[in-house]
Short mmCIF file of C-alpha atoms in Angstrom, two decimals:
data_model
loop_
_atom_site.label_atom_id
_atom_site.label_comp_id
_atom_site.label_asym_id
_atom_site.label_seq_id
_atom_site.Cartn_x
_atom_site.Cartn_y
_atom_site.Cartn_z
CA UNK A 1 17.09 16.70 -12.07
CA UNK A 2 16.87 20.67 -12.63
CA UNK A 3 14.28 22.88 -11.34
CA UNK A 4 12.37 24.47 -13.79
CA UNK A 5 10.85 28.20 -13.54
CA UNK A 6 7.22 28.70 -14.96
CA UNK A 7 4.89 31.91 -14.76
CA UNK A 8 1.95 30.37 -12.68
CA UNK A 9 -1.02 31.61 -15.19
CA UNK A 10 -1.29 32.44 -18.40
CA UNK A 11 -4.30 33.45 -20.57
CA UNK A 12 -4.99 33.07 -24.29
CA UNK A 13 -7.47 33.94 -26.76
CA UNK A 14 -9.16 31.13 -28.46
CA UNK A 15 -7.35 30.47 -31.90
CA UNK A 16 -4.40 32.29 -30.98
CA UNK A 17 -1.22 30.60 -30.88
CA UNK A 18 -0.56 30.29 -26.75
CA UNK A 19 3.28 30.46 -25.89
CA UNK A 20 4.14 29.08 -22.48
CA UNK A 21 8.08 29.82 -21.05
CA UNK A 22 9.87 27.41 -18.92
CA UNK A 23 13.26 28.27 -17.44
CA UNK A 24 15.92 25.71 -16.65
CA UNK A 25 19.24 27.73 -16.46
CA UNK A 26 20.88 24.86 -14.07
CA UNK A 27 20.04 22.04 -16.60
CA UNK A 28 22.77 19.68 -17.63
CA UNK A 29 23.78 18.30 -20.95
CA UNK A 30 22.09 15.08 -20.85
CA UNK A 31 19.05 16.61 -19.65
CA UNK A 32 15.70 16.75 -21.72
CA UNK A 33 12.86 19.15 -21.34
CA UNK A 34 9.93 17.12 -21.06
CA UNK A 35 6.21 18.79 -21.42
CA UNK A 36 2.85 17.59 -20.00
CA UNK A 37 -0.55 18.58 -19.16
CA UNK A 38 -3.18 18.26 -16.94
CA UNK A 39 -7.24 19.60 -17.50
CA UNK A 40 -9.67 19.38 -14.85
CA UNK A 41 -10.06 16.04 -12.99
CA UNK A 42 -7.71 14.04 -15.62
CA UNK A 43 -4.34 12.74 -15.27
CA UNK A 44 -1.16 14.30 -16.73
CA UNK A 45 -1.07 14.33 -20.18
CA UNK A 46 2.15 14.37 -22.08
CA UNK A 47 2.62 16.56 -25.23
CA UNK A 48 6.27 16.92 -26.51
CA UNK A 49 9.61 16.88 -25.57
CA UNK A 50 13.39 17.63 -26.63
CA UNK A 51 17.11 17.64 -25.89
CA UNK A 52 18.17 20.62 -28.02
CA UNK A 53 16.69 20.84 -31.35
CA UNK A 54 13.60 22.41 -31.44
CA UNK A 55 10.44 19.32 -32.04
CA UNK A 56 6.79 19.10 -33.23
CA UNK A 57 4.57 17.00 -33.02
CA UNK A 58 0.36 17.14 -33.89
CA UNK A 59 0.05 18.86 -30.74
CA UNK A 60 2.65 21.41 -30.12
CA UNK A 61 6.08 22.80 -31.07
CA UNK A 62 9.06 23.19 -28.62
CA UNK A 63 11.22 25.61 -29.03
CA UNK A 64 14.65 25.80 -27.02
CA UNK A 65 17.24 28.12 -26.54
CA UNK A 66 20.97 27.67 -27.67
CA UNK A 67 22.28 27.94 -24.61
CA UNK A 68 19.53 25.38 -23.07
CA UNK A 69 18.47 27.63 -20.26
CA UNK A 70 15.36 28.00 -21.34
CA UNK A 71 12.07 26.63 -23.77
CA UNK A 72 9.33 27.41 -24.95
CA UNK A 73 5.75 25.54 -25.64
CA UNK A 74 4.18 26.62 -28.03
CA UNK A 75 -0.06 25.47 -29.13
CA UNK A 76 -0.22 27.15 -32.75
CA UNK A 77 -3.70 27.78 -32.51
CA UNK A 78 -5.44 27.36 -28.82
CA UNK A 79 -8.73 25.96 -28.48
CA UNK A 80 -10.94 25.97 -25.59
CA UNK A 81 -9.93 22.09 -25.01
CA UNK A 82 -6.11 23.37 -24.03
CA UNK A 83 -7.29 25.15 -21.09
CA UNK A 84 -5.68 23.05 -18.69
CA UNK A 85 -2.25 23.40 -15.92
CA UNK A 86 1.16 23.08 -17.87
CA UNK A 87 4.37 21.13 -16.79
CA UNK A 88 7.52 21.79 -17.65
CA UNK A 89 9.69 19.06 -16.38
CA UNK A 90 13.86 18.43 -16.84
CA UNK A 91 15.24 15.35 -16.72
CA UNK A 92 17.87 12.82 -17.76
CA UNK A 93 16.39 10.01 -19.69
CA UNK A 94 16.72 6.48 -17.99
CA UNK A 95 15.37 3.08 -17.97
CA UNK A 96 12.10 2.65 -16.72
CA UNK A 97 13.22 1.72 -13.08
CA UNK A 98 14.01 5.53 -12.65
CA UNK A 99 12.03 7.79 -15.06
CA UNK A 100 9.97 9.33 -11.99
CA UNK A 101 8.59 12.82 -12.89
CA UNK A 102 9.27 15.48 -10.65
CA UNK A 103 6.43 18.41 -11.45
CA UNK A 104 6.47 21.61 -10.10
CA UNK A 105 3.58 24.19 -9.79
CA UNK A 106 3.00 24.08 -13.41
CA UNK A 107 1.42 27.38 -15.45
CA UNK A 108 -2.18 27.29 -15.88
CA UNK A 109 -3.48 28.74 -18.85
CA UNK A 110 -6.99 29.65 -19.54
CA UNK A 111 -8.04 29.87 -23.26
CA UNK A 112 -10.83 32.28 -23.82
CA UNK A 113 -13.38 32.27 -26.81
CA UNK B 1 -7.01 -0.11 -26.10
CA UNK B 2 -7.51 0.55 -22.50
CA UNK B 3 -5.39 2.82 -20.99
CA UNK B 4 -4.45 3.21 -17.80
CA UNK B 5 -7.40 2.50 -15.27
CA UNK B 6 -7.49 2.96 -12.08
CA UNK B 7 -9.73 1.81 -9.01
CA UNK B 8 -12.03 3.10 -7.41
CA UNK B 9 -12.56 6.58 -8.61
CA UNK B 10 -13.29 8.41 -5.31
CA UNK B 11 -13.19 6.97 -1.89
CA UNK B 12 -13.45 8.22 1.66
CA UNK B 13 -11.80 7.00 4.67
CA UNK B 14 -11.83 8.00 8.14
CA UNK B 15 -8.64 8.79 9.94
CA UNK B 16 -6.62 5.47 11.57
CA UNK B 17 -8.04 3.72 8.23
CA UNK B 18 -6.20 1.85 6.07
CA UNK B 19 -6.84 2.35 2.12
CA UNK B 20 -5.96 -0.04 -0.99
CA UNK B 21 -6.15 1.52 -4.31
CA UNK B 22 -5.61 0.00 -7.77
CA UNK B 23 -3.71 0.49 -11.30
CA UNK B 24 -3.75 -1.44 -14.28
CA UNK B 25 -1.21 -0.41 -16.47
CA UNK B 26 -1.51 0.39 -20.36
CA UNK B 27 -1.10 -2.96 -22.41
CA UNK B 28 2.33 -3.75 -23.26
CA UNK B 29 3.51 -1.40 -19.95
CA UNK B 30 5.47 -3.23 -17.08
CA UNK B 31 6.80 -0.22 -15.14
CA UNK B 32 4.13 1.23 -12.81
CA UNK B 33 4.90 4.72 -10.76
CA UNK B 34 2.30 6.03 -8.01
CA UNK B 35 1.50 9.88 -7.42
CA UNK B 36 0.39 12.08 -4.66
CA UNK B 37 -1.90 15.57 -5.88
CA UNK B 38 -3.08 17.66 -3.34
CA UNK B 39 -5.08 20.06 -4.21
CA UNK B 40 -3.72 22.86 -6.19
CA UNK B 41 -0.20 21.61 -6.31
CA UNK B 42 1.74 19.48 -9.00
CA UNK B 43 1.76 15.60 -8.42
CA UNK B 44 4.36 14.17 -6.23
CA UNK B 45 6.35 10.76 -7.00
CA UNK B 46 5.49 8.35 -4.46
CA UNK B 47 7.20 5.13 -5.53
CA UNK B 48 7.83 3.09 -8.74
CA UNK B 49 7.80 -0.85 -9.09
CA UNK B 50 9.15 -3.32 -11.89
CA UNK B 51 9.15 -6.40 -11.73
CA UNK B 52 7.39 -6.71 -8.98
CA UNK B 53 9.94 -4.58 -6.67
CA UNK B 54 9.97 -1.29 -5.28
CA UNK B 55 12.75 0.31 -7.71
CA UNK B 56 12.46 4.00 -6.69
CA UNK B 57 10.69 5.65 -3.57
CA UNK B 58 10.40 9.05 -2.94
CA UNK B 59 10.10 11.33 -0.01
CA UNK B 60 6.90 9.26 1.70
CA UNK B 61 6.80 7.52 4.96
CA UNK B 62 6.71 3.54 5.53
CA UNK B 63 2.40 3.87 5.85
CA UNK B 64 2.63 3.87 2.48
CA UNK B 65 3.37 0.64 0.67
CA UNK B 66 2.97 -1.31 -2.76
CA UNK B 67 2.79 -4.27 -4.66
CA UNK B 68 3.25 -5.42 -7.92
CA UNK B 69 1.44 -8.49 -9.61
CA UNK B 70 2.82 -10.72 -12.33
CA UNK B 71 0.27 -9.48 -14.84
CA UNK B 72 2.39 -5.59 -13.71
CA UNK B 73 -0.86 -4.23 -12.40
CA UNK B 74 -0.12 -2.75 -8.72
CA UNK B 75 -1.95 -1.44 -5.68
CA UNK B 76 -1.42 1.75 -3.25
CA UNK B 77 -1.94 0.63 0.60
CA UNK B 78 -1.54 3.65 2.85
CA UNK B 79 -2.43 3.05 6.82
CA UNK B 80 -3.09 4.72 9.22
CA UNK B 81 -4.55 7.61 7.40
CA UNK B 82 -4.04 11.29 8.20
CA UNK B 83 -6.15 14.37 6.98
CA UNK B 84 -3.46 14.95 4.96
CA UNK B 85 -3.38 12.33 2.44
CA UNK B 86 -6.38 13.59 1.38
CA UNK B 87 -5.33 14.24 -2.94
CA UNK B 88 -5.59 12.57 -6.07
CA UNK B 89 -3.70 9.40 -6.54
CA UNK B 90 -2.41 9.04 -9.70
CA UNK B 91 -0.53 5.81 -11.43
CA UNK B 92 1.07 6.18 -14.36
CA UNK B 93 2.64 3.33 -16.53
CA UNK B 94 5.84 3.38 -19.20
CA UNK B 95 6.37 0.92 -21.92
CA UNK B 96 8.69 -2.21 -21.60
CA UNK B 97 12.04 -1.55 -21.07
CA UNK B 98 14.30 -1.27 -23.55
CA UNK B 99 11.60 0.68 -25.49
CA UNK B 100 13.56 4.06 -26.09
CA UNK B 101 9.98 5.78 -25.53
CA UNK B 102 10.23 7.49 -22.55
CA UNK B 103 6.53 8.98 -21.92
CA UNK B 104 4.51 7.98 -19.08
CA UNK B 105 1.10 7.51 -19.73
CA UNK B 106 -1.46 8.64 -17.02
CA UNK B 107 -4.89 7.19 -15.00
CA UNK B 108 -7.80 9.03 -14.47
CA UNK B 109 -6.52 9.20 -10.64
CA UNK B 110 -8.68 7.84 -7.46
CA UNK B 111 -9.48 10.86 -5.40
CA UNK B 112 -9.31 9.75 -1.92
CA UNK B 113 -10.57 12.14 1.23
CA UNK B 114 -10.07 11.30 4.80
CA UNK B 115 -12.34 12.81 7.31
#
């Protein structure tokens, strides 16, 4: 699976719309960017993710590049409640027996009122 | 609907100990994948089991070990404990396969320290 590249902190402003970068530049053509989140003390959460079109979903919009290199997360309007560490994760999809996560260090963004 | 739960929520352990843990997956979930988070880092793929087998290990020595039960909940045995595997073990579960639904769905994690 490709490494992914994320800026290890972020901070936002509470209702502000909180844009988080990833970079994959070695990702391959059946790979998907994959998004997921952890607060304080919980599991990984998972939010969104996407081969090439940009998705949405009730919690956040992913936006990636057309060359695939890269993504962006986007929360349209950050509450307190996002302030959690964010995973950006590429990988091919498979069949259960092999859909292991590999997470890296994650960027952890702090939403302040 | 429960979701994934996970047993006990904290433990310690002394080193040379052996430690079981416990997952029971989200209903309708057969694939069960363990995690290793040490502090401040991202979590760290341990091992996978369907069906009952050990389908995908990762980079973790033969003191830790797994099981899976015909009702697809699964346990964590790790022995001869170190300082080290002092984190948060996390199990995660993923729906049946053939479901083209390819999230993994999280426990609350067991955080386990070893004095």
């Amino acid at each position: 699976d490709a490494k992914t590249t994320q800026p290890p902190s972020m901070d936002c402003a509470e209702g502000r719309a909180a844009n988080l970068p990833c970079n994959h530049s070695t990702i391959s053509g059946n790979e998907y960017v994959y998004w997921y989140r952890q607060i304080h003390s919980q599991g990984p959460q998972y939010i969104i993710h996407g081969l090439k079109n940009n998705e949405t979903n009730e919690m956040a919009s992913l936006i990636i590049t057309e060359d695939r290199k890269s993504s962006t997360l986007i929360l349209p309007h950050a509450t307190l409640r996002d302030t959690a560490v964010y995973y950006c994760i590429v990988r091919v999809n498979r069949n259960n027996a092999g859909n292991m996560l590999t997470f890296g260090g994650g960027t952890r963004l702090m939403v302040k009122p | 609907d429960a979701g994934v739960t996970q047993s006990p929520t904290h433990l310690i352990k002394t080193r040379g100990q052996q430690v079981t843990l416990r997952c029971s997956p989200k209903s309708g979930h057969d694939t069960v994948s363990w995690y290793q988070q040490a502090l401040g880092q991202g979590p760290q793929f341990i091992f996978q089991y369907y069906e009952e087998e050990e389908r995908q290990r990762g980079n973790f020595p033969d003191r830790f070990s797994g099981h899976q039960f015909p009702n697809y909940s699964s346990e964590l045995n790790v022995n001869a404990l170190l300082l080290g595997d002092s984190a948060l073990y996390l199990c995660a579960s993923t729906p049946r396969l053939g479901t083209s639904y390819n999230e993994q769905f999280f426990g609350p994690g067991t955080r386990l320290t070893v004095l």
